[in-house]
PDB file of C-alpha atoms and ligand atoms in Angstrom:
ATOM      1  CA  MET A   1       0.000   0.000   0.000  1.00  0.00           C
ATOM      2  CA  LYS A   2       1.428   3.359  -1.069  1.00  0.00           C
ATOM      3  CA  VAL A   3       0.670   6.159   1.354  1.00  0.00           C
ATOM      4  CA  LEU A   4       1.090   9.924   1.161  1.00  0.00           C
ATOM      5  CA  LEU A   5       1.444  11.851   4.404  1.00  0.00           C
ATOM      6  CA  VAL A   6       0.540  15.561   4.307  1.00  0.00           C
ATOM      7  CA  GLU A   7       1.601  16.943   7.684  1.00  0.00           C
ATOM      8  CA  ASP A   8       3.561  20.080   8.587  1.00  0.00           C
ATOM      9  CA  ASN A   9       4.637  18.920  12.035  1.00  0.00           C
ATOM     10  CA  VAL A  10       8.080  17.552  11.237  1.00  0.00           C
ATOM     11  CA  ARG A  11       8.420  15.534  14.427  1.00  0.00           C
ATOM     12  CA  LEU A  12       5.063  13.883  13.951  1.00  0.00           C
ATOM     13  CA  ALA A  13       5.864  13.212  10.284  1.00  0.00           C
ATOM     14  CA  GLU A  14       9.069  11.515  11.308  1.00  0.00           C
ATOM     15  CA  TYR A  15       7.248   9.410  13.911  1.00  0.00           C
ATOM     16  CA  VAL A  16       4.672   8.325  11.313  1.00  0.00           C
ATOM     17  CA  SER A  17       7.381   7.619   8.705  1.00  0.00           C
ATOM     18  CA  ILE A  18       9.274   5.330  11.008  1.00  0.00           C
ATOM     19  CA  GLY A  19       6.162   3.569  12.321  1.00  0.00           C
ATOM     20  CA  LEU A  20       4.610   2.946   8.930  1.00  0.00           C
ATOM     21  CA  GLY A  21       7.950   1.949   7.440  1.00  0.00           C
ATOM     22  CA  LYS A  22       8.251  -0.749  10.094  1.00  0.00           C
ATOM     23  CA  ALA A  23       4.693  -1.884   9.331  1.00  0.00           C
ATOM     24  CA  GLY A  24       5.635  -2.315   5.676  1.00  0.00           C
ATOM     25  CA  PHE A  25       3.898   0.688   4.102  1.00  0.00           C
ATOM     26  CA  ALA A  26       5.582   2.729   1.378  1.00  0.00           C
ATOM     27  CA  LEU A  27       5.345   6.310   2.574  1.00  0.00           C
ATOM     28  CA  ASP A  28       6.006   9.676   0.933  1.00  0.00           C
ATOM     29  CA  ALA A  29       5.791  12.679   3.213  1.00  0.00           C
ATOM     30  CA  VAL A  30       5.157  16.327   2.318  1.00  0.00           C
ATOM     31  CA  THR A  31       4.718  19.287   4.656  1.00  0.00           C
ATOM     32  CA  ASN A  32       2.190  21.461   2.825  1.00  0.00           C
ATOM     33  CA  ALA A  33      -0.869  21.297   0.557  1.00  0.00           C
ATOM     34  CA  GLU A  34       0.937  22.503  -2.552  1.00  0.00           C
ATOM     35  CA  ASP A  35       3.499  19.701  -2.355  1.00  0.00           C
ATOM     36  CA  GLY A  36       0.615  17.351  -1.624  1.00  0.00           C
ATOM     37  CA  ASP A  37      -1.109  18.351  -4.886  1.00  0.00           C
ATOM     38  CA  LEU A  38       2.132  17.874  -6.760  1.00  0.00           C
ATOM     39  CA  ALA A  39       2.699  14.421  -5.259  1.00  0.00           C
ATOM     40  CA  LEU A  40      -0.856  13.326  -6.100  1.00  0.00           C
ATOM     41  CA  SER A  41      -0.520  14.569  -9.677  1.00  0.00           C
ATOM     42  CA  THR A  42       2.612  12.552 -10.314  1.00  0.00           C
ATOM     43  CA  THR A  43       2.178   9.416  -8.209  1.00  0.00           C
ATOM     44  CA  SER A  44      -0.703   7.083  -7.600  1.00  0.00           C
ATOM     45  CA  TYR A  45      -1.378   6.572  -3.880  1.00  0.00           C
ATOM     46  CA  ASP A  46      -3.696   4.123  -2.168  1.00  0.00           C
ATOM     47  CA  ALA A  47      -4.162   6.323   0.863  1.00  0.00           C
ATOM     48  CA  VAL A  48      -3.517   9.871   2.031  1.00  0.00           C
ATOM     49  CA  ILE A  49      -2.987  10.705   5.691  1.00  0.00           C
ATOM     50  CA  LEU A  50      -4.062  14.317   5.904  1.00  0.00           C
ATOM     51  CA  ASP A  51      -3.454  16.878   8.625  1.00  0.00           C
ATOM     52  CA  LEU A  52      -6.258  19.463   8.687  1.00  0.00           C
ATOM     53  CA  GLY A  53      -4.093  22.343   9.917  1.00  0.00           C
ATOM     54  CA  LEU A  54      -1.689  22.933   7.046  1.00  0.00           C
ATOM     55  CA  PRO A  55       0.356  26.120   6.609  1.00  0.00           C
ATOM     56  CA  ASP A  56      -0.792  27.007   3.090  1.00  0.00           C
ATOM     57  CA  ARG A  57      -4.342  25.674   2.857  1.00  0.00           C
ATOM     58  CA  ASP A  58      -7.025  24.220   5.047  1.00  0.00           C
ATOM     59  CA  GLY A  59      -6.883  20.430   4.962  1.00  0.00           C
ATOM     60  CA  MET A  60     -10.625  20.245   4.274  1.00  0.00           C
ATOM     61  CA  THR A  61     -10.178  22.375   1.143  1.00  0.00           C
ATOM     62  CA  PHE A  62      -7.324  20.131   0.071  1.00  0.00           C
ATOM     63  CA  LEU A  63      -9.597  17.137   0.511  1.00  0.00           C
ATOM     64  CA  THR A  64     -12.530  18.689  -1.373  1.00  0.00           C
ATOM     65  CA  ASP A  65     -10.275  19.700  -4.262  1.00  0.00           C
ATOM     66  CA  MET A  66      -8.726  16.285  -4.536  1.00  0.00           C
ATOM     67  CA  ARG A  67     -12.133  14.573  -4.623  1.00  0.00           C
ATOM     68  CA  LYS A  68     -13.285  17.042  -7.297  1.00  0.00           C
ATOM     69  CA  ARG A  69     -10.364  15.984  -9.438  1.00  0.00           C
ATOM     70  CA  GLY A  70     -11.647  12.439  -9.157  1.00  0.00           C
ATOM     71  CA  GLU A  71      -8.842  11.328  -6.843  1.00  0.00           C
ATOM     72  CA  THR A  72      -9.998   8.058  -5.313  1.00  0.00           C
ATOM     73  CA  ALA A  73      -7.236   7.380  -2.766  1.00  0.00           C
ATOM     74  CA  PHE A  74      -8.487   6.687   0.730  1.00  0.00           C
ATOM     75  CA  VAL A  75      -8.168   9.669   3.020  1.00  0.00           C
ATOM     76  CA  LEU A  76      -7.515   9.379   6.702  1.00  0.00           C
ATOM     77  CA  ILE A  77      -7.780  12.699   8.485  1.00  0.00           C
ATOM     78  CA  LEU A  78      -5.343  13.417  11.250  1.00  0.00           C
ATOM     79  CA  THR A  79      -6.305  16.237  13.520  1.00  0.00           C
ATOM     80  CA  ALA A  80      -6.469  17.671  16.972  1.00  0.00           C
ATOM     81  CA  ARG A  81      -9.913  19.013  16.247  1.00  0.00           C
ATOM     82  CA  ASP A  82     -11.914  16.479  18.122  1.00  0.00           C
ATOM     83  CA  THR A  83     -15.349  18.023  17.974  1.00  0.00           C
ATOM     84  CA  VAL A  84     -18.219  16.056  16.533  1.00  0.00           C
ATOM     85  CA  GLU A  85     -18.859  18.734  13.870  1.00  0.00           C
ATOM     86  CA  ASP A  86     -15.330  18.463  12.511  1.00  0.00           C
ATOM     87  CA  ARG A  87     -15.555  14.726  12.370  1.00  0.00           C
ATOM     88  CA  VAL A  88     -18.844  14.849  10.494  1.00  0.00           C
ATOM     89  CA  SER A  89     -17.675  17.523   8.049  1.00  0.00           C
ATOM     90  CA  GLY A  90     -14.504  15.525   7.414  1.00  0.00           C
ATOM     91  CA  LEU A  91     -16.400  12.394   6.580  1.00  0.00           C
ATOM     92  CA  THR A  92     -19.013  14.132   4.441  1.00  0.00           C
ATOM     93  CA  GLY A  93     -16.187  16.041   2.740  1.00  0.00           C
ATOM     94  CA  GLY A  94     -14.831  12.813   1.308  1.00  0.00           C
ATOM     95  CA  ALA A  95     -12.645  11.398   4.074  1.00  0.00           C
ATOM     96  CA  ASP A  96     -12.761   7.669   4.794  1.00  0.00           C
ATOM     97  CA  ASP A  97     -11.573   7.704   8.349  1.00  0.00           C
ATOM     98  CA  TYR A  98     -10.586   9.995  11.154  1.00  0.00           C
ATOM     99  CA  LEU A  99      -7.871   9.837  13.779  1.00  0.00           C
ATOM    100  CA  ILE A 100      -7.483  12.324  16.597  1.00  0.00           C
ATOM    101  CA  LYS A 101      -4.085  13.506  17.805  1.00  0.00           C
ATOM    102  CA  PRO A 102      -2.372  12.328  19.868  1.00  0.00           C
ATOM    103  CA  PHE A 103      -2.656   8.770  18.644  1.00  0.00           C
ATOM    104  CA  ALA A 104      -0.693   5.580  19.093  1.00  0.00           C
ATOM    105  CA  MET A 105       1.118   4.093  16.118  1.00  0.00           C
ATOM    106  CA  PRO A 106      -0.620   0.695  16.358  1.00  0.00           C
ATOM    107  CA  GLU A 107      -3.946   2.468  15.967  1.00  0.00           C
ATOM    108  CA  LEU A 108      -2.839   4.295  12.801  1.00  0.00           C
ATOM    109  CA  VAL A 109      -1.498   1.031  11.389  1.00  0.00           C
ATOM    110  CA  ALA A 110      -4.760  -0.754  12.229  1.00  0.00           C
ATOM    111  CA  ARG A 111      -6.819   1.969  10.507  1.00  0.00           C
ATOM    112  CA  LEU A 112      -4.689   1.756   7.377  1.00  0.00           C
ATOM    113  CA  ARG A 113      -4.992  -2.018   7.328  1.00  0.00           C
ATOM    114  CA  ALA A 114      -8.767  -1.658   7.548  1.00  0.00           C
ATOM    115  CA  LEU A 115      -8.729   0.734   4.567  1.00  0.00           C
ATOM    116  CA  GLU A 116      -6.544  -1.731   2.714  1.00  0.00           C
ATOM    117  CA  ARG A 117      -9.135  -4.453   3.244  1.00  0.00           C
ATOM    118  CA  ARG A 118     -11.862  -2.125   2.028  1.00  0.00           C
ATOM    119  CA  GLN A 119      -9.828  -1.282  -1.055  1.00  0.00           C
ATOM    120  CA  SER A 120      -9.839  -4.846  -2.247  1.00  0.00           C
ATOM    121  CA  HIS A 121     -13.643  -4.780  -2.172  1.00  0.00           C
ATOM    122  CA  SER A 122     -14.193  -1.426  -3.781  1.00  0.00           C
ATOM    123  CA  MET A 123     -12.613  -1.769  -7.186  1.00  0.00           C
ATOM    124  CA  GLU A 124     -14.646   0.285  -9.639  1.00  0.00           C
ATOM    125  CA  LEU A 125     -16.264  -1.251 -12.655  1.00  0.00           C
ATOM    126  CA  MET A 126     -14.742  -0.904 -16.078  1.00  0.00           C
ATOM    127  CA  LEU A 127     -16.456   1.701 -18.269  1.00  0.00           C
ATOM    128  CA  SER A 128     -17.122   0.749 -21.840  1.00  0.00           C
ATOM    129  CA  ARG A 129     -18.607   2.532 -24.848  1.00  0.00           C
ATOM    130  CA  GLY A 130     -18.135   1.486 -28.471  1.00  0.00           C
ATOM    131  CA  ASN A 131     -14.565   0.269 -28.855  1.00  0.00           C
ATOM    132  CA  VAL A 132     -13.356   2.397 -25.930  1.00  0.00           C
ATOM    133  CA  GLN A 133     -12.748   1.011 -22.463  1.00  0.00           C
ATOM    134  CA  PHE A 134     -11.831   3.045 -19.430  1.00  0.00           C
ATOM    135  CA  ASP A 135     -10.416   1.462 -16.300  1.00  0.00           C
ATOM    136  CA  PRO A 136     -11.220   3.805 -13.371  1.00  0.00           C
ATOM    137  CA  ASN A 137      -8.835   1.943 -11.088  1.00  0.00           C
ATOM    138  CA  ALA A 138      -5.766   2.141 -13.316  1.00  0.00           C
ATOM    139  CA  ARG A 139      -7.102   5.407 -14.822  1.00  0.00           C
ATOM    140  CA  GLU A 140      -6.280   4.119 -18.242  1.00  0.00           C
ATOM    141  CA  ALA A 141      -8.149   4.388 -21.540  1.00  0.00           C
ATOM    142  CA  ARG A 142      -7.968   1.727 -24.223  1.00  0.00           C
ATOM    143  CA  VAL A 143      -9.253   1.767 -27.771  1.00  0.00           C
ATOM    144  CA  GLN A 144      -9.618  -1.656 -29.337  1.00  0.00           C
ATOM    145  CA  GLY A 145      -7.488  -2.940 -26.478  1.00  0.00           C
ATOM    146  CA  LYS A 146      -4.641  -0.513 -27.107  1.00  0.00           C
ATOM    147  CA  ALA A 147      -3.711   1.966 -24.395  1.00  0.00           C
ATOM    148  CA  VAL A 148      -4.146   5.641 -25.281  1.00  0.00           C
ATOM    149  CA  THR A 149      -1.822   8.173 -23.695  1.00  0.00           C
ATOM    150  CA  LEU A 150      -3.795  11.062 -22.207  1.00  0.00           C
ATOM    151  CA  SER A 151      -2.900  13.892 -19.866  1.00  0.00           C
ATOM    152  CA  ARG A 152      -4.354  13.752 -16.383  1.00  0.00           C
ATOM    153  CA  ARG A 153      -7.077  16.257 -17.212  1.00  0.00           C
ATOM    154  CA  GLU A 154      -7.932  14.601 -20.499  1.00  0.00           C
ATOM    155  CA  THR A 155      -8.250  11.372 -18.531  1.00  0.00           C
ATOM    156  CA  ASP A 156     -10.514  13.074 -15.980  1.00  0.00           C
ATOM    157  CA  ALA A 157     -12.716  14.508 -18.724  1.00  0.00           C
ATOM    158  CA  LEU A 158     -13.002  11.190 -20.539  1.00  0.00           C
ATOM    159  CA  GLU A 159     -13.916   9.336 -17.358  1.00  0.00           C
ATOM    160  CA  PHE A 160     -16.507  11.934 -16.387  1.00  0.00           C
ATOM    161  CA  LEU A 161     -18.124  11.900 -19.837  1.00  0.00           C
ATOM    162  CA  MET A 162     -18.024   8.110 -20.156  1.00  0.00           C
ATOM    163  CA  LYS A 163     -19.817   7.739 -16.841  1.00  0.00           C
ATOM    164  CA  ARG A 164     -22.532   9.967 -18.306  1.00  0.00           C
ATOM    165  CA  ALA A 165     -22.540   8.661 -21.873  1.00  0.00           C
ATOM    166  CA  ASP A 166     -25.501   9.737 -24.040  1.00  0.00           C
ATOM    167  CA  ARG A 167     -26.386  12.459 -21.595  1.00  0.00           C
ATOM    168  CA  VAL A 168     -25.648  16.147 -21.989  1.00  0.00           C
ATOM    169  CA  VAL A 169     -23.071  17.271 -19.434  1.00  0.00           C
ATOM    170  CA  PRO A 170     -23.268  21.025 -18.760  1.00  0.00           C
ATOM    171  CA  ARG A 171     -19.985  22.892 -19.234  1.00  0.00           C
ATOM    172  CA  SER A 172     -19.917  24.226 -15.697  1.00  0.00           C
ATOM    173  CA  ILE A 173     -20.322  20.748 -14.206  1.00  0.00           C
ATOM    174  CA  LEU A 174     -17.519  19.364 -16.347  1.00  0.00           C
ATOM    175  CA  GLU A 175     -15.282  22.333 -15.489  1.00  0.00           C
ATOM    176  CA  ASP A 176     -15.884  21.828 -11.783  1.00  0.00           C
ATOM    177  CA  ALA A 177     -15.035  18.159 -12.113  1.00  0.00           C
ATOM    178  CA  ILE A 178     -11.773  18.732 -13.949  1.00  0.00           C
ATOM    179  CA  TYR A 179     -10.279  21.944 -12.624  1.00  0.00           C
ATOM    180  CA  PRO A 180      -9.496  22.646  -8.998  1.00  0.00           C
ATOM    181  CA  MET A 181     -11.718  25.217  -7.380  1.00  0.00           C
ATOM    182  CA  GLY A 182     -10.334  28.749  -7.568  1.00  0.00           C
ATOM    183  CA  GLU A 183      -8.001  27.981 -10.451  1.00  0.00           C
ATOM    184  CA  GLU A 184      -7.738  30.857 -12.916  1.00  0.00           C
ATOM    185  CA  LEU A 185      -9.323  29.467 -16.025  1.00  0.00           C
ATOM    186  CA  ALA A 186      -9.117  30.841 -19.556  1.00  0.00           C
ATOM    187  CA  SER A 187     -12.649  30.960 -20.971  1.00  0.00           C
ATOM    188  CA  ASN A 188     -11.736  28.476 -23.687  1.00  0.00           C
ATOM    189  CA  ALA A 189      -9.665  26.121 -21.484  1.00  0.00           C
ATOM    190  CA  LEU A 190     -12.320  23.418 -21.527  1.00  0.00           C
ATOM    191  CA  ASP A 191     -12.828  23.684 -25.310  1.00  0.00           C
ATOM    192  CA  VAL A 192      -9.086  23.310 -25.863  1.00  0.00           C
ATOM    193  CA  LEU A 193      -8.986  20.288 -23.561  1.00  0.00           C
ATOM    194  CA  ILE A 194     -11.942  18.613 -25.278  1.00  0.00           C
ATOM    195  CA  HIS A 195     -10.412  19.390 -28.664  1.00  0.00           C
ATOM    196  CA  ARG A 196      -7.206  17.575 -27.656  1.00  0.00           C
ATOM    197  CA  LEU A 197      -9.150  14.666 -26.202  1.00  0.00           C
ATOM    198  CA  ARG A 198     -11.143  14.305 -29.425  1.00  0.00           C
ATOM    199  CA  LYS A 199      -7.906  14.286 -31.397  1.00  0.00           C
ATOM    200  CA  HIS A 200      -6.436  11.505 -29.250  1.00  0.00           C
ATOM    201  CA  LEU A 201      -9.612   9.458 -29.635  1.00  0.00           C
ATOM    202  CA  GLN A 202      -9.702  10.055 -33.375  1.00  0.00           C
ATOM    203  CA  GLU A 203      -6.058   9.065 -33.813  1.00  0.00           C
ATOM    204  CA  ALA A 204      -6.730   5.860 -31.901  1.00  0.00           C
ATOM    205  CA  GLN A 205      -9.738   5.245 -34.201  1.00  0.00           C
ATOM    206  CA  ALA A 206     -12.260   5.314 -31.417  1.00  0.00           C
ATOM    207  CA  ASP A 207     -15.854   4.920 -32.534  1.00  0.00           C
ATOM    208  CA  ILE A 208     -17.204   7.295 -29.922  1.00  0.00           C
ATOM    209  CA  SER A 209     -17.372  11.044 -30.256  1.00  0.00           C
ATOM    210  CA  ILE A 210     -17.733  14.021 -27.958  1.00  0.00           C
ATOM    211  CA  VAL A 211     -20.367  16.295 -29.396  1.00  0.00           C
ATOM    212  CA  THR A 212     -20.546  19.988 -28.525  1.00  0.00           C
ATOM    213  CA  MET A 213     -24.073  21.004 -27.589  1.00  0.00           C
ATOM    214  CA  ARG A 214     -23.894  24.728 -28.322  1.00  0.00           C
ATOM    215  CA  GLY A 215     -24.410  26.882 -25.282  1.00  0.00           C
ATOM    216  CA  VAL A 216     -25.099  23.858 -23.102  1.00  0.00           C
ATOM    217  CA  GLY A 217     -22.230  21.433 -22.816  1.00  0.00           C
ATOM    218  CA  TYR A 218     -20.925  18.170 -24.169  1.00  0.00           C
ATOM    219  CA  MET A 219     -22.219  14.709 -24.832  1.00  0.00           C
ATOM    220  CA  LEU A 220     -20.220  11.560 -25.370  1.00  0.00           C
ATOM    221  CA  SER A 221     -21.866   8.966 -27.536  1.00  0.00           C
ATOM    222  CA  TYR A 222     -21.374   6.234 -30.039  1.00  0.00           C
ATOM    223  CA  LYS A 223     -20.426   7.653 -33.419  1.00  0.00           C
ATOM    224  CA  GLU A 224     -23.071   6.956 -36.068  1.00  0.00           C
ATOM    225  CA  ALA A 225     -21.445   5.534 -39.167  1.00  0.00           C
TER     226      ALA A 225
HETATM  227 CA1   CA B   1      -0.573  20.981  11.322  1.00  0.00          CA
END
């Protein structure tokens, strides 16, 4: 199990690193939200241990943003905020579990093991449309069985549209799903992204197309011959 720790308390991070290392987890540790985003964009993690009090961004915002991007890694919140409201907002905000500081290492290890067991039961179903398959677990698209190389955002857009095939997806909903909240967005950013995605699909001879519904949004469907 590959785990990302986002925690600015260096001593605590060290304690967690050593403990989880001994328990056999592969751990990367970062000390702020920005480095956390970077790590998640370049590496695939099974779980994220997230401190809510980060220096550059609130941990809850970090969590919401990562779920919006379609990040499916388990999230275990680590915090001193032990009120019921915080716990509830953490769990409704997309966290899978909650651990209050101070905690004992065996408890953290036990929680991660429990998430690991859940992971093996929660593999998402393969998406399929025409000759295109999308594996939400590997985040990989295949056309006629051949892998297609897509950027992370192209991948996000394809997954989102495939899950809603034959339905019109409003622009704003697709934008929210692909781009982090608060990101400065050129007005044509989504059109450019969809244009590139179409090109990749065309080059791979996919028999699905993404149709622009003027003034409304996009719809992915089987291409009529
Ligand atoms: Ca902190």
